[in-house]
Amino acid sequence: MTEATPTPPAPKPSPAPAAAKPAPAPKIAMPTPVLNHSAGKLLTTTRYWPTELWANPWASPNYRRGALMLAAIIGGVLLTGAAVGELSRWGDKIYALIGAFVASQGWPQNTAEGAWILLKALIVLHVILINGLWAIWWERKISAHIQSRVGPTYSGGFHGWAQTIFDGIKLLLKEDITPDAADKWVHALAPGIVVAPVVVAFAPVSFGTQLSAANIDIGVLYVFAFAGISVIGIVMAGWASGNKYSLLGGLRAAAQIVSYELPRAFSVVPVLMLAGSLNLEAIALAQAGYWHGLVPRWFLFYPVVGQIAFLIFLIASVAETNRTPFDIPEAESELVSGFHTEYSGMKWSIFFLAEYGYVLLASFLLATFFLGGGAPPLAQLGFIPSWIWMLAKALLMMFIFLWTRWTFPRLRADQLMDFNWKFLLPWSFANIALAGAYLLL
Amino acid sequence: MIGYFKDVFSGAWAITQGLLVTLRYLFKPSVTVHYPDEKLVPFEKFRGVLLFDPETCISCNLCVKACPSNCIALENATNPETKKKIAKVDWYSIDFGKCNFCRLCEESCPTKPKSVWHALDYELVFNKRDEMVRCWKAGFPIIGKYFDRKEKAFKDPEGQVPIHSVPPRHLG
Amino acid sequence: MKTEERPKELKSDSLFVNLGPQHPSTHGVLRVGLTIEGELITKAVPDIGYLHRGTEKLAEVRGYHHCVVLTDRWDYVSAMPNNLVFCLAAEKLMGLKIPPRANYLRVLMCELNRIASHLLFFGTYGIDIGAFTPFLYAFREREMVLDLFEMCCGARLTYNYIRLGGVMADVSEEWTAKTKEFLGYFKPRLDEYDTLLSFNPIFLARTKEVGKISPQEAVNWALSGPNLRGSGILYDVRKSDPYSSYEEFDFQVPLGKEGSCWDRYFCRILEMRESLRICEQALKALPPGETMATGVAKIPKPAPGEAYAHVEGSRGDLGIYLVSDGQASPYRIHVRAPSFMNLAILEKILVGNKVSDVIAILGSIDIVLGEVDR
């Protein structure tokens, strides 16, 4: 019994361990148990049982603070949007300023045009980059609260608002590992190919009434065409990683994204028929006005046609962005993150940037196609600028994306295909017919 | 045909209900504790880190026999004059690398109050292997000391602070 | 699996994939060698032994009281039945008479632990299928059960609560009140689980018609617990060979219909409801009296002989075979670990399924590697 115990280190006979006669032990004060509390507040009474907590949530100061926070965040985002939108009023002045400056220097007129386009591209690029920063934080907070957690709380002081920024810094500083088995060039190129199209695709997206970087007449086609490119990057990532799981993920992604392009495009056809244009701003403008002065003439509220088109477009958009319930290319529990298993550091975060870019793109498209773009839901609310409405609608759509992600399980690859080809696609065709009937009536 | 639509609608309804469940929890208070900032005090009977009191120990070896993983060792004190063993402990050690936290030693301890008992501390961390073997001798604090083999000296374990707001020994 | 067993020359269209030992969905350190063609499995070989700790051998040099501590480590998510089965076998050898209150407390703890264990299954199965949120919900509720255990015995996972001759400690009034509070809280949560996951069309599509085990197969492969009952075979040790006064409780044994993943899953959900019923009855009829039998030796030396005891653990028929040679430690113990028995059928039912189904089936079998490898 005792031999297996490590003998305690050389217990030298202490100089005077005991007196000549072991006196009866003096009544010593009972030593108290110890609890290491060098940092932190001890919660002696609360056990945080949901039964106690949920009885009256408003009694808890944490809950009140959380509600306040939610209001502050939504208000803050909308105000930021408004501020950015207000700046756009100066667009013409800035353009005139650039033109005057170019003329005074005697440079060719193309220079002003080029500088102006470059400026707009820079602004749109920032929309995507900053969206990545806050959307990830937003997703983490939403998912946390859905799951009775709190999510990031420390970075930045206020409910972890700076978490993504610090994460980004960490990812930038991380070692970039390329596996030995990887196809080096393709491996390095893939994140770029995934993220570039989403930036380009944002060009015709309008951020409010008459507020887009480029007013293209075939805007819808342009957006879909560019958004479809990213699948190449995903397949490249899956193939080049030299990992069997990644390969499976890449192949699944190819099948999925290419398939879901179809219902996604076809579901918009009724909208195009009703609006009579491929221009995103024209589509938004076609939804102006109210029925009986009450219900806005948004395509979402067109009976049957609008709702079917909306649902199909929403579902297909979720599938396009590889999010649950259609996240089979990533499938954490099956393929260990699928195509981006072997990516680390900034390359990995670029995939995330692209994902959230696509989510934002889909949100704006949903708002433009079905929710009337920058139009207010009530005529009386018209005094609020259009970009606030646009942003609010896009945020609402984004919330639906997050909400579904944290509610549903994942479909299997073949069920996903079944759902697409046997359900969504026929219904999107039927919907086109319905829209035709609607136009005839 | 009717069955098809029924399936579609019942599926959609089930999905909507699932969404409503998560939406409801979105607005309920979260149940988590911000651990390093807030710490739960375990229940009274919690089996945390073992403490030892060399003053009350009668060196009866019952805890050594009760331990399933042989992690306790002790040595009787001897009367320096008669060289006979007396009912006092000279040194006592517990190897927390092996400890099961099963409370068999505390239950077997015959003294009153218990000489070895579980405290409430669940934050038992070690920076070195030496720290895992905690030793007690006459005059050592209840949380014991560990023997640094490099420096050949007893040292205080790092990161344990006594507090006085938690009720004392559960048994005895 | 040895290296020779790997296909030497891979065909152009088949791929050998190692699922595990480091994989998020193997629930520990199981490794499954999959040969896949596209997404289809053509061969699956489960490989175990990464968590072997030799507790059966360790028990041969330890006293009977010490062995109870070892049993905690087999199925670490439901350790109460492990404690119980060893104590039952040893008590058979020693001829101890257990006081009724101790018996009721044993039943109560085992059923609470079954709830905790099935909650863990529910949560991890949700993750396997891709839903992350049920996991957190399940853990929120499981935390309450663990709090109850912490309150009555001091530990949250390795309880060492059920001892030879009874239980370690009596429960307090506060504990009973808290348990009632939990039972009242937990019932509506089960309904929520059903809306959130059990009857979600996506979940149904993923688990119905997948990994079917016919009743014949289930018996032949010696399945037990919810895996057997999911195939529609009525076998529950609590009913067929009652122990610890289970015969005094009124409860149903839920059965599945076709033995698919969903049936096995839903059996567990229904079992949680039945466990709730048992807990309520046990709390209501908790007899007064002692919680420890008299005359339990400090160092028991049972007469030479052998004993077999089995209980309905959270994962199935958990049995223990104990041989004594009259010494202070058992001569030999052998554990019939339900996870280990249930695992063997993987080899058969994985073949012909998709890669995603592997996860669904593996999750529905609900193994704990601590018990598989012992």
Short mmCIF file of C-alpha atoms in Angstrom, two decimals, chain A residues 1-2 4-14 17-23 25-44 46-50 53-54 56-57 60 62-63 70 141-150 153-154 399 403-404 406-408 422-423 427, chain B residues 4-5 8 15 18-20 22-23 25-34 36-43 49 51 53 55-56 64-65 67 70-73 79-81 86 88 90-91 93 95 98 113 117 119-123 133 135 137 142-143 147 154 159-169:
data_model
loop_
_atom_site.label_atom_id
_atom_site.label_comp_id
_atom_site.label_asym_id
_atom_site.label_seq_id
_atom_site.Cartn_x
_atom_site.Cartn_y
_atom_site.Cartn_z
CA MET A 1 0.00 0.00 0.00
CA THR A 2 2.51 2.54 1.02
CA ALA A 4 3.82 3.11 -4.31
CA THR A 5 3.57 6.55 -2.83
CA PRO A 6 6.37 8.89 -3.65
CA THR A 7 8.13 9.48 -0.44
CA PRO A 8 7.80 13.07 0.49
CA PRO A 9 10.99 14.93 0.06
CA ALA A 10 13.53 14.22 2.76
CA PRO A 11 11.62 14.96 5.88
CA LYS A 12 14.42 15.80 8.18
CA PRO A 13 13.64 15.36 11.81
CA SER A 14 12.64 18.76 12.81
CA PRO A 17 9.04 18.41 16.75
CA ALA A 18 7.52 17.43 20.03
CA ALA A 19 8.15 18.12 23.59
CA ALA A 20 9.18 15.34 25.90
CA LYS A 21 5.59 14.38 26.37
CA PRO A 22 2.97 14.94 23.71
CA ALA A 23 0.73 17.33 25.49
CA ALA A 25 -3.48 19.11 21.53
CA PRO A 26 -4.34 22.68 22.48
CA LYS A 27 -7.76 23.87 21.46
CA ILE A 28 -6.87 25.48 18.21
CA ALA A 29 -9.21 27.58 16.18
CA MET A 30 -10.82 25.41 13.57
CA PRO A 31 -9.13 26.07 10.26
CA THR A 32 -11.59 27.20 7.64
CA PRO A 33 -11.73 25.60 4.23
CA VAL A 34 -10.06 27.53 1.49
CA LEU A 35 -11.44 28.75 -1.76
CA ASN A 36 -9.13 30.29 -4.22
CA HIS A 37 -10.63 33.63 -5.03
CA SER A 38 -7.60 35.66 -5.94
CA ALA A 39 -9.68 37.22 -8.70
CA GLY A 40 -13.38 37.45 -9.10
CA LYS A 41 -16.52 37.91 -7.11
CA LEU A 42 -17.86 34.95 -5.16
CA LEU A 43 -21.47 34.14 -5.82
CA THR A 44 -22.47 32.50 -2.57
CA THR A 46 -27.09 32.41 -6.66
CA ARG A 47 -26.77 29.11 -8.44
CA TYR A 48 -28.01 30.55 -11.71
CA TRP A 49 -30.78 28.03 -12.07
CA PRO A 50 -33.06 28.97 -14.94
CA LEU A 53 -33.73 33.49 -13.34
CA TRP A 54 -36.68 33.26 -15.65
CA ASN A 56 -38.89 37.66 -13.42
CA PRO A 57 -36.18 38.56 -15.90
CA SER A 60 -32.14 41.19 -12.97
CA ASN A 62 -27.97 42.16 -16.21
CA TYR A 63 -31.11 41.58 -18.21
CA LEU A 70 -29.75 45.58 -27.90
CA LYS A 141 -23.95 37.58 -29.76
CA ILE A 142 -27.17 36.38 -31.38
CA SER A 143 -26.13 32.75 -31.26
CA ALA A 144 -25.04 33.14 -27.67
CA HIS A 145 -28.30 34.63 -26.53
CA ILE A 146 -30.33 32.08 -28.45
CA GLN A 147 -28.38 29.44 -26.54
CA SER A 148 -28.77 31.06 -23.10
CA ARG A 149 -25.16 32.18 -23.13
CA VAL A 150 -23.76 35.69 -23.34
CA THR A 153 -18.03 40.18 -23.09
CA TYR A 154 -14.54 41.42 -22.38
CA PHE A 399 -31.04 38.33 -38.62
CA TRP A 403 -31.59 32.82 -36.67
CA THR A 404 -32.04 29.88 -39.02
CA TRP A 406 -28.72 28.51 -34.96
CA THR A 407 -32.00 26.63 -35.08
CA PHE A 408 -31.76 23.92 -37.69
CA LYS A 422 -37.54 18.26 -56.92
CA PHE A 423 -38.99 21.04 -54.82
CA TRP A 427 -41.93 25.69 -57.66
CA TYR B 4 -48.31 16.71 -50.94
CA PHE B 5 -49.55 20.11 -49.87
CA VAL B 8 -45.36 20.86 -47.26
CA ILE B 15 -39.97 24.52 -38.88
CA GLY B 18 -38.71 25.39 -34.02
CA LEU B 19 -37.80 28.95 -34.97
CA LEU B 20 -40.17 30.29 -32.35
CA THR B 22 -35.11 29.73 -30.37
CA LEU B 23 -36.62 33.18 -30.68
CA TYR B 25 -34.85 31.98 -25.68
CA LEU B 26 -33.23 34.93 -27.41
CA PHE B 27 -35.18 37.17 -25.05
CA LYS B 28 -34.71 35.13 -21.90
CA PRO B 29 -31.85 35.87 -19.54
CA SER B 30 -28.73 33.80 -20.06
CA VAL B 31 -27.88 31.25 -17.40
CA THR B 32 -24.11 31.31 -17.57
CA VAL B 33 -21.64 32.66 -15.03
CA HIS B 34 -18.75 34.85 -16.14
CA PRO B 36 -13.10 34.39 -13.74
CA ASP B 37 -15.13 37.43 -12.75
CA GLU B 38 -17.84 35.58 -10.93
CA LYS B 39 -17.30 32.32 -9.12
CA LEU B 40 -19.87 29.96 -7.78
CA VAL B 41 -19.29 28.68 -4.29
CA PRO B 42 -19.91 24.94 -4.37
CA PHE B 43 -22.37 23.22 -2.11
CA VAL B 49 -8.94 20.04 -2.63
CA LEU B 51 -6.66 19.88 3.53
CA ASP B 53 -4.42 19.52 10.07
CA GLU B 55 -2.25 19.20 15.10
CA THR B 56 -5.22 16.88 15.39
CA VAL B 64 -3.70 5.66 3.95
CA LYS B 65 -5.52 2.34 3.92
CA CYS B 67 -7.24 5.64 -0.27
CA ASN B 70 -2.36 5.20 -2.78
CA CYS B 71 -1.87 8.89 -2.83
CA ILE B 72 -1.51 9.46 0.90
CA ALA B 73 1.66 8.80 2.85
CA ASN B 79 9.52 10.56 21.00
CA PRO B 80 13.12 11.78 20.77
CA GLU B 81 13.95 10.39 24.20
CA ILE B 86 3.73 8.45 19.43
CA LYS B 88 1.37 12.37 16.32
CA ASP B 90 5.76 13.77 11.70
CA TRP B 91 5.00 14.43 8.10
CA SER B 93 1.74 14.05 2.16
CA ASP B 95 -0.19 13.36 -4.15
CA LYS B 98 -3.23 10.65 -8.15
CA PRO B 113 -12.62 17.42 14.10
CA TRP B 117 -11.01 16.85 4.79
CA ALA B 119 -12.32 21.96 1.13
CA LEU B 120 -14.49 23.75 -1.38
CA ASP B 121 -11.65 24.83 -3.62
CA TYR B 122 -12.08 23.53 -7.15
CA GLU B 123 -9.34 25.65 -8.66
CA VAL B 133 2.74 16.45 -3.84
CA CYS B 135 3.28 18.04 2.41
CA LYS B 137 4.38 19.05 9.09
CA ILE B 142 -3.73 23.78 6.54
CA ILE B 143 -3.20 24.14 2.84
CA PHE B 147 8.84 20.49 -1.60
CA PHE B 154 9.37 23.73 1.27
CA GLY B 159 -2.74 30.62 -5.86
CA GLN B 160 -4.66 29.48 -2.80
CA VAL B 161 -6.10 32.07 -0.49
CA PRO B 162 -8.12 31.22 2.61
CA ILE B 163 -11.46 32.90 3.02
CA HIS B 164 -13.75 32.92 5.99
CA SER B 165 -17.22 33.18 4.58
CA VAL B 166 -17.71 29.51 3.74
CA PRO B 167 -18.93 27.02 6.34
CA PRO B 168 -16.26 24.66 7.68
CA ARG B 169 -15.81 20.93 7.50
#
